[in-house]
Amino acid sequence: MNVLAIDSSNLVMGVAVTTGRKVLGELTTNSRKNHSERLMPAIAQILNAVGLKPADLDRIVVAEGPGSYTGLRIGTTIAKMMAWTLKKELVGVSSLEVVAQNGRGFDGYIAPFFDARRGQVFAGLYENKGREIVRTAPDQLLMIKDWITELRKLDKPVLFLSNDMEKWCDLLCSESYATLGESTQNVPRAAELARIGAQKEPVSDIHHFLPVYLRLAEAEAKWLAKQER
């Protein structure tokens, strides 16, 4: 099965093409540039590099969130458009689950997170179970200090993984149970996204597939607040 994976859910943008257990190609960037201008050219570049046409794909896998509101809309819109026009399967995977894969082999809990501003984070909790990494708590949006308080109650060390580690490094380093991921562990890999997505059931209705925002966009939240006054 030829799989195209797309991740524009956060600052890191990644695309990958896999077939079976083989990674044919992968492209990752980690810079503050516009995903809306760069994602489609990146997809075309990776397909051309591995010698495949869009029609050769069997499945489109997209990082469904949580993450950047704009980034999620860009990635899911392109994934839905490709799946619909090419008549291919579509699968959504948690953006946090993708990052958690970089904690494979860690003897404890894996805590991927993304900065959500105003002291908040999008956070997940995972654990190695045999050869698989499984979710042990729902992905959530919460204050990072509240999250840290909850994690102190766990009975094992915690590996924190995030491309936003620099912002929260001092706070996390003071926790005795915490291990901070290396730079290469903090970046989500589109090839891992493809691997996970290849094992999941495709969505039944492409048109009704939506990103997992975990919160309203700021503009929507302000509008609702005004309506409630």
JSON list of C-alpha atoms in Angstrom, two decimals:
[
{"chain": "A", "resi": 1, "resn": "MET", "atom": "CA", "xyz": [0.00, 0.00, 0.00]},
{"chain": "A", "resi": 2, "resn": "ASN", "atom": "CA", "xyz": [1.40, 3.40, -1.05]},
{"chain": "A", "resi": 3, "resn": "VAL", "atom": "CA", "xyz": [0.78, 5.97, 1.69]},
{"chain": "A", "resi": 4, "resn": "LEU", "atom": "CA", "xyz": [1.25, 9.73, 1.59]},
{"chain": "A", "resi": 5, "resn": "ALA", "atom": "CA", "xyz": [1.54, 11.35, 5.04]},
{"chain": "A", "resi": 6, "resn": "ILE", "atom": "CA", "xyz": [0.97, 15.08, 5.59]},
{"chain": "A", "resi": 7, "resn": "ASP", "atom": "CA", "xyz": [1.70, 17.06, 8.76]},
{"chain": "A", "resi": 8, "resn": "SER", "atom": "CA", "xyz": [1.28, 20.83, 8.93]},
{"chain": "A", "resi": 9, "resn": "SER", "atom": "CA", "xyz": [-0.35, 20.87, 12.35]},
{"chain": "A", "resi": 10, "resn": "ASN", "atom": "CA", "xyz": [2.43, 22.88, 14.00]},
{"chain": "A", "resi": 11, "resn": "LEU", "atom": "CA", "xyz": [5.67, 24.70, 13.16]},
{"chain": "A", "resi": 12, "resn": "VAL", "atom": "CA", "xyz": [7.25, 21.54, 11.78]},
{"chain": "A", "resi": 13, "resn": "MET", "atom": "CA", "xyz": [5.99, 20.65, 8.31]},
{"chain": "A", "resi": 14, "resn": "GLY", "atom": "CA", "xyz": [6.50, 17.10, 7.10]},
{"chain": "A", "resi": 15, "resn": "VAL", "atom": "CA", "xyz": [5.52, 14.89, 4.19]},
{"chain": "A", "resi": 16, "resn": "ALA", "atom": "CA", "xyz": [6.46, 11.27, 3.60]},
{"chain": "A", "resi": 17, "resn": "VAL", "atom": "CA", "xyz": [5.71, 8.44, 1.22]},
{"chain": "A", "resi": 18, "resn": "THR", "atom": "CA", "xyz": [5.85, 4.82, 2.36]},
{"chain": "A", "resi": 19, "resn": "THR", "atom": "CA", "xyz": [5.00, 1.48, 0.87]},
{"chain": "A", "resi": 20, "resn": "GLY", "atom": "CA", "xyz": [4.54, -1.48, 3.18]},
{"chain": "A", "resi": 21, "resn": "ARG", "atom": "CA", "xyz": [7.36, -1.36, 5.73]},
{"chain": "A", "resi": 22, "resn": "LYS", "atom": "CA", "xyz": [9.60, 0.78, 3.52]},
{"chain": "A", "resi": 23, "resn": "VAL", "atom": "CA", "xyz": [10.03, 4.56, 3.70]},
{"chain": "A", "resi": 24, "resn": "LEU", "atom": "CA", "xyz": [10.41, 5.76, 0.11]},
{"chain": "A", "resi": 25, "resn": "GLY", "atom": "CA", "xyz": [10.97, 9.40, 0.97]},
{"chain": "A", "resi": 26, "resn": "GLU", "atom": "CA", "xyz": [10.54, 11.98, 3.71]},
{"chain": "A", "resi": 27, "resn": "LEU", "atom": "CA", "xyz": [10.81, 15.76, 3.86]},
{"chain": "A", "resi": 28, "resn": "THR", "atom": "CA", "xyz": [10.83, 17.81, 7.07]},
{"chain": "A", "resi": 29, "resn": "THR", "atom": "CA", "xyz": [11.23, 21.53, 7.67]},
{"chain": "A", "resi": 30, "resn": "ASN", "atom": "CA", "xyz": [11.22, 23.38, 10.98]},
{"chain": "A", "resi": 31, "resn": "SER", "atom": "CA", "xyz": [10.97, 27.08, 10.24]},
{"chain": "A", "resi": 32, "resn": "ARG", "atom": "CA", "xyz": [8.51, 29.94, 10.52]},
{"chain": "A", "resi": 33, "resn": "LYS", "atom": "CA", "xyz": [7.32, 29.96, 6.93]},
{"chain": "A", "resi": 34, "resn": "ASN", "atom": "CA", "xyz": [3.87, 29.76, 5.43]},
{"chain": "A", "resi": 35, "resn": "HIS", "atom": "CA", "xyz": [2.61, 26.18, 5.19]},
{"chain": "A", "resi": 36, "resn": "SER", "atom": "CA", "xyz": [-0.09, 27.30, 2.75]},
{"chain": "A", "resi": 37, "resn": "GLU", "atom": "CA", "xyz": [2.59, 28.22, 0.21]},
{"chain": "A", "resi": 38, "resn": "ARG", "atom": "CA", "xyz": [4.94, 25.33, 0.85]},
{"chain": "A", "resi": 39, "resn": "LEU", "atom": "CA", "xyz": [2.87, 22.21, 1.49]},
{"chain": "A", "resi": 40, "resn": "MET", "atom": "CA", "xyz": [1.61, 21.44, -2.02]},
{"chain": "A", "resi": 41, "resn": "PRO", "atom": "CA", "xyz": [5.06, 21.99, -3.59]},
{"chain": "A", "resi": 42, "resn": "ALA", "atom": "CA", "xyz": [6.55, 19.72, -0.91]},
{"chain": "A", "resi": 43, "resn": "ILE", "atom": "CA", "xyz": [4.05, 16.98, -1.76]},
{"chain": "A", "resi": 44, "resn": "ALA", "atom": "CA", "xyz": [4.82, 17.33, -5.47]},
{"chain": "A", "resi": 45, "resn": "GLN", "atom": "CA", "xyz": [8.55, 17.25, -4.71]},
{"chain": "A", "resi": 46, "resn": "ILE", "atom": "CA", "xyz": [8.42, 14.08, -2.61]},
{"chain": "A", "resi": 47, "resn": "LEU", "atom": "CA", "xyz": [6.21, 12.23, -5.10]},
{"chain": "A", "resi": 48, "resn": "ASN", "atom": "CA", "xyz": [8.49, 13.19, -7.96]},
{"chain": "A", "resi": 49, "resn": "ALA", "atom": "CA", "xyz": [11.57, 12.14, -5.97]},
{"chain": "A", "resi": 50, "resn": "VAL", "atom": "CA", "xyz": [10.21, 8.63, -5.32]},
{"chain": "A", "resi": 51, "resn": "GLY", "atom": "CA", "xyz": [8.82, 8.20, -8.83]},
{"chain": "A", "resi": 52, "resn": "LEU", "atom": "CA", "xyz": [5.12, 8.08, -7.97]},
{"chain": "A", "resi": 53, "resn": "LYS", "atom": "CA", "xyz": [2.13, 9.94, -9.34]},
{"chain": "A", "resi": 54, "resn": "PRO", "atom": "CA", "xyz": [-0.79, 10.99, -7.13]},
{"chain": "A", "resi": 55, "resn": "ALA", "atom": "CA", "xyz": [-2.90, 8.29, -8.79]},
{"chain": "A", "resi": 56, "resn": "ASP", "atom": "CA", "xyz": [-0.41, 5.66, -7.54]},
{"chain": "A", "resi": 57, "resn": "LEU", "atom": "CA", "xyz": [-1.30, 6.41, -3.92]},
{"chain": "A", "resi": 58, "resn": "ASP", "atom": "CA", "xyz": [-3.67, 4.17, -1.98]},
{"chain": "A", "resi": 59, "resn": "ARG", "atom": "CA", "xyz": [-4.11, 6.21, 1.19]},
{"chain": "A", "resi": 60, "resn": "ILE", "atom": "CA", "xyz": [-3.68, 9.78, 2.46]},
{"chain": "A", "resi": 61, "resn": "VAL", "atom": "CA", "xyz": [-2.80, 10.14, 6.14]},
{"chain": "A", "resi": 62, "resn": "VAL", "atom": "CA", "xyz": [-2.96, 13.54, 7.84]},
{"chain": "A", "resi": 63, "resn": "ALA", "atom": "CA", "xyz": [-2.02, 14.82, 11.29]},
{"chain": "A", "resi": 64, "resn": "GLU", "atom": "CA", "xyz": [-5.47, 15.82, 12.55]},
{"chain": "A", "resi": 65, "resn": "GLY", "atom": "CA", "xyz": [-4.45, 17.86, 15.58]},
{"chain": "A", "resi": 66, "resn": "PRO", "atom": "CA", "xyz": [-4.33, 19.31, 18.08]},
{"chain": "A", "resi": 67, "resn": "GLY", "atom": "CA", "xyz": [-2.10, 22.16, 17.01]},
{"chain": "A", "resi": 68, "resn": "SER", "atom": "CA", "xyz": [-2.13, 25.41, 15.08]},
{"chain": "A", "resi": 69, "resn": "TYR", "atom": "CA", "xyz": [-5.63, 26.29, 13.90]},
{"chain": "A", "resi": 70, "resn": "THR", "atom": "CA", "xyz": [-4.35, 27.58, 10.56]},
{"chain": "A", "resi": 71, "resn": "GLY", "atom": "CA", "xyz": [-1.88, 24.75, 10.07]},
{"chain": "A", "resi": 72, "resn": "LEU", "atom": "CA", "xyz": [-4.53, 22.13, 10.76]},
{"chain": "A", "resi": 73, "resn": "ARG", "atom": "CA", "xyz": [-6.93, 23.68, 8.28]},
{"chain": "A", "resi": 74, "resn": "ILE", "atom": "CA", "xyz": [-4.26, 23.74, 5.59]},
{"chain": "A", "resi": 75, "resn": "GLY", "atom": "CA", "xyz": [-3.20, 20.13, 6.06]},
{"chain": "A", "resi": 76, "resn": "THR", "atom": "CA", "xyz": [-6.66, 18.63, 6.41]},
{"chain": "A", "resi": 77, "resn": "THR", "atom": "CA", "xyz": [-8.06, 20.62, 3.49]},
{"chain": "A", "resi": 78, "resn": "ILE", "atom": "CA", "xyz": [-5.30, 19.40, 1.18]},
{"chain": "A", "resi": 79, "resn": "ALA", "atom": "CA", "xyz": [-5.60, 15.82, 2.44]},
{"chain": "A", "resi": 80, "resn": "LYS", "atom": "CA", "xyz": [-9.38, 15.81, 1.96]},
{"chain": "A", "resi": 81, "resn": "MET", "atom": "CA", "xyz": [-9.10, 17.37, -1.48]},
{"chain": "A", "resi": 82, "resn": "MET", "atom": "CA", "xyz": [-6.57, 14.75, -2.61]},
{"chain": "A", "resi": 83, "resn": "ALA", "atom": "CA", "xyz": [-8.50, 11.84, -1.12]},
{"chain": "A", "resi": 84, "resn": "TRP", "atom": "CA", "xyz": [-11.76, 12.97, -2.69]},
{"chain": "A", "resi": 85, "resn": "THR", "atom": "CA", "xyz": [-10.49, 13.85, -6.17]},
{"chain": "A", "resi": 86, "resn": "LEU", "atom": "CA", "xyz": [-8.22, 10.80, -6.43]},
{"chain": "A", "resi": 87, "resn": "LYS", "atom": "CA", "xyz": [-10.78, 8.49, -4.76]},
{"chain": "A", "resi": 88, "resn": "LYS", "atom": "CA", "xyz": [-8.28, 7.37, -2.13]},
{"chain": "A", "resi": 89, "resn": "GLU", "atom": "CA", "xyz": [-8.67, 6.40, 1.53]},
{"chain": "A", "resi": 90, "resn": "LEU", "atom": "CA", "xyz": [-8.25, 9.11, 4.19]},
{"chain": "A", "resi": 91, "resn": "VAL", "atom": "CA", "xyz": [-6.98, 8.57, 7.73]},
{"chain": "A", "resi": 92, "resn": "GLY", "atom": "CA", "xyz": [-6.49, 11.07, 10.56]},
{"chain": "A", "resi": 93, "resn": "VAL", "atom": "CA", "xyz": [-3.90, 10.57, 13.32]},
{"chain": "A", "resi": 94, "resn": "SER", "atom": "CA", "xyz": [-3.34, 12.57, 16.51]},
{"chain": "A", "resi": 95, "resn": "SER", "atom": "CA", "xyz": [-0.46, 15.02, 16.09]},
{"chain": "A", "resi": 96, "resn": "LEU", "atom": "CA", "xyz": [0.63, 14.22, 19.65]},
{"chain": "A", "resi": 97, "resn": "GLU", "atom": "CA", "xyz": [0.63, 10.49, 18.93]},
{"chain": "A", "resi": 98, "resn": "VAL", "atom": "CA", "xyz": [3.10, 11.11, 16.11]},
{"chain": "A", "resi": 99, "resn": "VAL", "atom": "CA", "xyz": [5.55, 12.88, 18.43]},
{"chain": "A", "resi": 100, "resn": "ALA", "atom": "CA", "xyz": [5.12, 10.16, 21.06]},
{"chain": "A", "resi": 101, "resn": "GLN", "atom": "CA", "xyz": [6.64, 7.62, 18.66]},
{"chain": "A", "resi": 102, "resn": "ASN", "atom": "CA", "xyz": [10.03, 9.25, 19.29]},
{"chain": "A", "resi": 103, "resn": "GLY", "atom": "CA", "xyz": [9.90, 7.91, 22.85]},
{"chain": "A", "resi": 104, "resn": "ARG", "atom": "CA", "xyz": [10.02, 4.29, 21.77]},
{"chain": "A", "resi": 105, "resn": "GLY", "atom": "CA", "xyz": [12.05, 2.26, 24.27]},
{"chain": "A", "resi": 106, "resn": "PHE", "atom": "CA", "xyz": [11.71, 4.74, 27.16]},
{"chain": "A", "resi": 107, "resn": "ASP", "atom": "CA", "xyz": [10.97, 2.97, 30.45]},
{"chain": "A", "resi": 108, "resn": "GLY", "atom": "CA", "xyz": [8.19, 5.20, 31.72]},
{"chain": "A", "resi": 109, "resn": "TYR", "atom": "CA", "xyz": [5.51, 7.53, 30.41]},
{"chain": "A", "resi": 110, "resn": "ILE", "atom": "CA", "xyz": [5.86, 9.60, 27.25]},
{"chain": "A", "resi": 111, "resn": "ALA", "atom": "CA", "xyz": [4.40, 13.12, 27.41]},
{"chain": "A", "resi": 112, "resn": "PRO", "atom": "CA", "xyz": [4.32, 14.92, 24.05]},
{"chain": "A", "resi": 113, "resn": "PHE", "atom": "CA", "xyz": [3.07, 18.50, 24.11]},
{"chain": "A", "resi": 114, "resn": "PHE", "atom": "CA", "xyz": [2.68, 21.63, 22.00]},
{"chain": "A", "resi": 115, "resn": "ASP", "atom": "CA", "xyz": [2.66, 25.18, 23.32]},
{"chain": "A", "resi": 116, "resn": "ALA", "atom": "CA", "xyz": [-0.86, 26.63, 23.18]},
{"chain": "A", "resi": 117, "resn": "ARG", "atom": "CA", "xyz": [0.02, 30.12, 24.49]},
{"chain": "A", "resi": 118, "resn": "ARG", "atom": "CA", "xyz": [-1.11, 31.86, 27.69]},
{"chain": "A", "resi": 119, "resn": "GLY", "atom": "CA", "xyz": [0.48, 29.20, 29.85]},
{"chain": "A", "resi": 120, "resn": "GLN", "atom": "CA", "xyz": [-1.43, 26.39, 28.17]},
{"chain": "A", "resi": 121, "resn": "VAL", "atom": "CA", "xyz": [-0.30, 23.29, 26.30]},
{"chain": "A", "resi": 122, "resn": "PHE", "atom": "CA", "xyz": [-1.87, 20.65, 24.12]},
{"chain": "A", "resi": 123, "resn": "ALA", "atom": "CA", "xyz": [-0.72, 17.52, 25.94]},
{"chain": "A", "resi": 124, "resn": "GLY", "atom": "CA", "xyz": [-0.86, 13.77, 25.62]},
{"chain": "A", "resi": 125, "resn": "LEU", "atom": "CA", "xyz": [0.26, 10.81, 27.71]},
{"chain": "A", "resi": 126, "resn": "TYR", "atom": "CA", "xyz": [1.52, 7.57, 26.21]},
{"chain": "A", "resi": 127, "resn": "GLU", "atom": "CA", "xyz": [3.42, 4.47, 27.28]},
{"chain": "A", "resi": 128, "resn": "ASN", "atom": "CA", "xyz": [5.43, 1.68, 25.69]},
{"chain": "A", "resi": 129, "resn": "LYS", "atom": "CA", "xyz": [3.50, -1.60, 25.69]},
{"chain": "A", "resi": 130, "resn": "GLY", "atom": "CA", "xyz": [5.57, -4.30, 24.05]},
{"chain": "A", "resi": 131, "resn": "ARG", "atom": "CA", "xyz": [6.38, -3.04, 20.56]},
{"chain": "A", "resi": 132, "resn": "GLU", "atom": "CA", "xyz": [3.58, -0.48, 20.53]},
{"chain": "A", "resi": 133, "resn": "ILE", "atom": "CA", "xyz": [3.15, 2.97, 22.03]},
{"chain": "A", "resi": 134, "resn": "VAL", "atom": "CA", "xyz": [-0.34, 3.31, 23.46]},
{"chain": "A", "resi": 135, "resn": "ARG", "atom": "CA", "xyz": [-2.33, 6.28, 24.72]},
{"chain": "A", "resi": 136, "resn": "THR", "atom": "CA", "xyz": [-2.95, 6.19, 28.48]},
{"chain": "A", "resi": 137, "resn": "ALA", "atom": "CA", "xyz": [-4.91, 9.46, 28.73]},
{"chain": "A", "resi": 138, "resn": "PRO", "atom": "CA", "xyz": [-6.89, 11.56, 26.24]},
{"chain": "A", "resi": 139, "resn": "ASP", "atom": "CA", "xyz": [-5.15, 14.39, 24.42]},
{"chain": "A", "resi": 140, "resn": "GLN", "atom": "CA", "xyz": [-6.13, 17.60, 26.19]},
{"chain": "A", "resi": 141, "resn": "LEU", "atom": "CA", "xyz": [-5.70, 21.36, 26.47]},
{"chain": "A", "resi": 142, "resn": "LEU", "atom": "CA", "xyz": [-4.73, 22.59, 29.94]},
{"chain": "A", "resi": 143, "resn": "MET", "atom": "CA", "xyz": [-2.46, 24.88, 31.91]},
{"chain": "A", "resi": 144, "resn": "ILE", "atom": "CA", "xyz": [1.03, 23.44, 31.93]},
{"chain": "A", "resi": 145, "resn": "LYS", "atom": "CA", "xyz": [1.40, 23.96, 35.68]},
{"chain": "A", "resi": 146, "resn": "ASP", "atom": "CA", "xyz": [-1.76, 21.92, 36.28]},
{"chain": "A", "resi": 147, "resn": "TRP", "atom": "CA", "xyz": [-0.45, 19.22, 33.96]},
{"chain": "A", "resi": 148, "resn": "ILE", "atom": "CA", "xyz": [2.86, 19.04, 35.81]},
{"chain": "A", "resi": 149, "resn": "THR", "atom": "CA", "xyz": [1.01, 18.69, 39.11]},
{"chain": "A", "resi": 150, "resn": "GLU", "atom": "CA", "xyz": [-0.95, 15.74, 37.74]},
{"chain": "A", "resi": 151, "resn": "LEU", "atom": "CA", "xyz": [2.15, 14.06, 36.31]},
{"chain": "A", "resi": 152, "resn": "ARG", "atom": "CA", "xyz": [3.87, 14.14, 39.71]},
{"chain": "A", "resi": 153, "resn": "LYS", "atom": "CA", "xyz": [1.33, 11.55, 40.87]},
{"chain": "A", "resi": 154, "resn": "LEU", "atom": "CA", "xyz": [2.52, 8.95, 38.34]},
{"chain": "A", "resi": 155, "resn": "ASP", "atom": "CA", "xyz": [4.57, 5.96, 39.44]},
{"chain": "A", "resi": 156, "resn": "LYS", "atom": "CA", "xyz": [7.17, 6.13, 36.64]},
{"chain": "A", "resi": 157, "resn": "PRO", "atom": "CA", "xyz": [9.53, 8.67, 35.08]},
{"chain": "A", "resi": 158, "resn": "VAL", "atom": "CA", "xyz": [8.12, 10.90, 32.34]},
{"chain": "A", "resi": 159, "resn": "LEU", "atom": "CA", "xyz": [9.80, 11.70, 29.02]},
{"chain": "A", "resi": 160, "resn": "PHE", "atom": "CA", "xyz": [8.72, 15.12, 27.73]},
{"chain": "A", "resi": 161, "resn": "LEU", "atom": "CA", "xyz": [8.82, 15.57, 23.96]},
{"chain": "A", "resi": 162, "resn": "SER", "atom": "CA", "xyz": [8.11, 18.86, 22.21]},
{"chain": "A", "resi": 163, "resn": "ASN", "atom": "CA", "xyz": [9.42, 21.14, 19.50]},
{"chain": "A", "resi": 164, "resn": "ASP", "atom": "CA", "xyz": [8.49, 23.92, 21.96]},
{"chain": "A", "resi": 165, "resn": "MET", "atom": "CA", "xyz": [10.83, 22.57, 24.65]},
{"chain": "A", "resi": 166, "resn": "GLU", "atom": "CA", "xyz": [12.96, 25.71, 24.91]},
{"chain": "A", "resi": 167, "resn": "LYS", "atom": "CA", "xyz": [10.02, 27.75, 26.19]},
{"chain": "A", "resi": 168, "resn": "TRP", "atom": "CA", "xyz": [9.28, 25.33, 29.04]},
{"chain": "A", "resi": 169, "resn": "CYS", "atom": "CA", "xyz": [12.71, 23.83, 29.67]},
{"chain": "A", "resi": 170, "resn": "ASP", "atom": "CA", "xyz": [13.41, 25.65, 32.95]},
{"chain": "A", "resi": 171, "resn": "LEU", "atom": "CA", "xyz": [10.03, 24.70, 34.40]},
{"chain": "A", "resi": 172, "resn": "LEU", "atom": "CA", "xyz": [10.33, 21.03, 33.44]},
{"chain": "A", "resi": 173, "resn": "CYS", "atom": "CA", "xyz": [13.98, 20.65, 34.46]},
{"chain": "A", "resi": 174, "resn": "SER", "atom": "CA", "xyz": [13.05, 21.35, 38.07]},
{"chain": "A", "resi": 175, "resn": "GLU", "atom": "CA", "xyz": [10.87, 18.21, 38.18]},
{"chain": "A", "resi": 176, "resn": "SER", "atom": "CA", "xyz": [12.70, 15.16, 39.56]},
{"chain": "A", "resi": 177, "resn": "TYR", "atom": "CA", "xyz": [10.62, 12.70, 37.53]},
{"chain": "A", "resi": 178, "resn": "ALA", "atom": "CA", "xyz": [11.21, 14.49, 34.22]},
{"chain": "A", "resi": 179, "resn": "THR", "atom": "CA", "xyz": [13.47, 13.53, 31.32]},
{"chain": "A", "resi": 180, "resn": "LEU", "atom": "CA", "xyz": [13.64, 15.99, 28.44]},
{"chain": "A", "resi": 181, "resn": "GLY", "atom": "CA", "xyz": [13.84, 14.69, 24.89]},
{"chain": "A", "resi": 182, "resn": "GLU", "atom": "CA", "xyz": [16.85, 15.34, 22.70]},
{"chain": "A", "resi": 183, "resn": "SER", "atom": "CA", "xyz": [16.43, 17.71, 19.75]},
{"chain": "A", "resi": 184, "resn": "THR", "atom": "CA", "xyz": [15.92, 14.86, 17.29]},
{"chain": "A", "resi": 185, "resn": "GLN", "atom": "CA", "xyz": [13.23, 13.34, 19.51]},
{"chain": "A", "resi": 186, "resn": "ASN", "atom": "CA", "xyz": [11.23, 16.55, 19.71]},
{"chain": "A", "resi": 187, "resn": "VAL", "atom": "CA", "xyz": [10.45, 16.79, 16.00]},
{"chain": "A", "resi": 188, "resn": "PRO", "atom": "CA", "xyz": [7.51, 14.78, 14.61]},
{"chain": "A", "resi": 189, "resn": "ARG", "atom": "CA", "xyz": [8.33, 12.48, 11.69]},
{"chain": "A", "resi": 190, "resn": "ALA", "atom": "CA", "xyz": [5.96, 12.17, 8.78]},
{"chain": "A", "resi": 191, "resn": "ALA", "atom": "CA", "xyz": [7.22, 8.62, 8.21]},
{"chain": "A", "resi": 192, "resn": "GLU", "atom": "CA", "xyz": [5.90, 7.68, 11.65]},
{"chain": "A", "resi": 193, "resn": "LEU", "atom": "CA", "xyz": [2.61, 9.36, 10.78]},
{"chain": "A", "resi": 194, "resn": "ALA", "atom": "CA", "xyz": [2.42, 7.19, 7.67]},
{"chain": "A", "resi": 195, "resn": "ARG", "atom": "CA", "xyz": [3.21, 4.03, 9.65]},
{"chain": "A", "resi": 196, "resn": "ILE", "atom": "CA", "xyz": [0.49, 4.70, 12.23]},
{"chain": "A", "resi": 197, "resn": "GLY", "atom": "CA", "xyz": [-2.03, 5.71, 9.59]},
{"chain": "A", "resi": 198, "resn": "ALA", "atom": "CA", "xyz": [-1.43, 2.59, 7.55]},
{"chain": "A", "resi": 199, "resn": "GLN", "atom": "CA", "xyz": [-2.70, 0.54, 10.50]},
{"chain": "A", "resi": 200, "resn": "LYS", "atom": "CA", "xyz": [-5.88, 2.52, 11.19]},
{"chain": "A", "resi": 201, "resn": "GLU", "atom": "CA", "xyz": [-9.31, 2.30, 9.62]},
{"chain": "A", "resi": 202, "resn": "PRO", "atom": "CA", "xyz": [-10.00, 5.02, 7.02]},
{"chain": "A", "resi": 203, "resn": "VAL", "atom": "CA", "xyz": [-12.72, 7.59, 7.64]},
{"chain": "A", "resi": 204, "resn": "SER", "atom": "CA", "xyz": [-16.16, 6.64, 6.35]},
{"chain": "A", "resi": 205, "resn": "ASP", "atom": "CA", "xyz": [-17.09, 10.14, 5.17]},
{"chain": "A", "resi": 206, "resn": "ILE", "atom": "CA", "xyz": [-14.32, 12.32, 3.75]},
{"chain": "A", "resi": 207, "resn": "HIS", "atom": "CA", "xyz": [-16.52, 15.43, 3.53]},
{"chain": "A", "resi": 208, "resn": "HIS", "atom": "CA", "xyz": [-17.34, 15.38, 7.25]},
{"chain": "A", "resi": 209, "resn": "PHE", "atom": "CA", "xyz": [-13.77, 14.76, 8.43]},
{"chain": "A", "resi": 210, "resn": "LEU", "atom": "CA", "xyz": [-12.61, 17.66, 10.63]},
{"chain": "A", "resi": 211, "resn": "PRO", "atom": "CA", "xyz": [-9.41, 18.53, 12.50]},
{"chain": "A", "resi": 212, "resn": "VAL", "atom": "CA", "xyz": [-9.22, 18.02, 16.25]},
{"chain": "A", "resi": 213, "resn": "TYR", "atom": "CA", "xyz": [-8.77, 21.57, 17.49]},
{"chain": "A", "resi": 214, "resn": "LEU", "atom": "CA", "xyz": [-9.47, 20.97, 21.21]},
{"chain": "A", "resi": 215, "resn": "ARG", "atom": "CA", "xyz": [-10.45, 24.64, 21.38]},
{"chain": "A", "resi": 216, "resn": "LEU", "atom": "CA", "xyz": [-12.06, 27.34, 19.31]},
{"chain": "A", "resi": 217, "resn": "ALA", "atom": "CA", "xyz": [-9.97, 29.66, 17.19]},
{"chain": "A", "resi": 218, "resn": "GLU", "atom": "CA", "xyz": [-9.32, 32.93, 19.01]},
{"chain": "A", "resi": 219, "resn": "ALA", "atom": "CA", "xyz": [-11.62, 34.89, 16.69]},
{"chain": "A", "resi": 220, "resn": "GLU", "atom": "CA", "xyz": [-14.46, 32.41, 17.23]},
{"chain": "A", "resi": 221, "resn": "ALA", "atom": "CA", "xyz": [-13.98, 32.48, 21.00]},
{"chain": "A", "resi": 222, "resn": "LYS", "atom": "CA", "xyz": [-14.17, 36.28, 21.07]},
{"chain": "A", "resi": 223, "resn": "TRP", "atom": "CA", "xyz": [-17.29, 36.26, 18.92]},
{"chain": "A", "resi": 224, "resn": "LEU", "atom": "CA", "xyz": [-19.04, 33.74, 21.19]},
{"chain": "A", "resi": 225, "resn": "ALA", "atom": "CA", "xyz": [-18.04, 35.71, 24.28]},
{"chain": "A", "resi": 226, "resn": "LYS", "atom": "CA", "xyz": [-19.70, 38.82, 22.83]},
{"chain": "A", "resi": 227, "resn": "GLN", "atom": "CA", "xyz": [-22.90, 36.89, 22.06]},
{"chain": "A", "resi": 228, "resn": "GLU", "atom": "CA", "xyz": [-23.13, 35.70, 25.67]},
{"chain": "A", "resi": 229, "resn": "ARG", "atom": "CA", "xyz": [-22.96, 39.18, 27.18]}
]
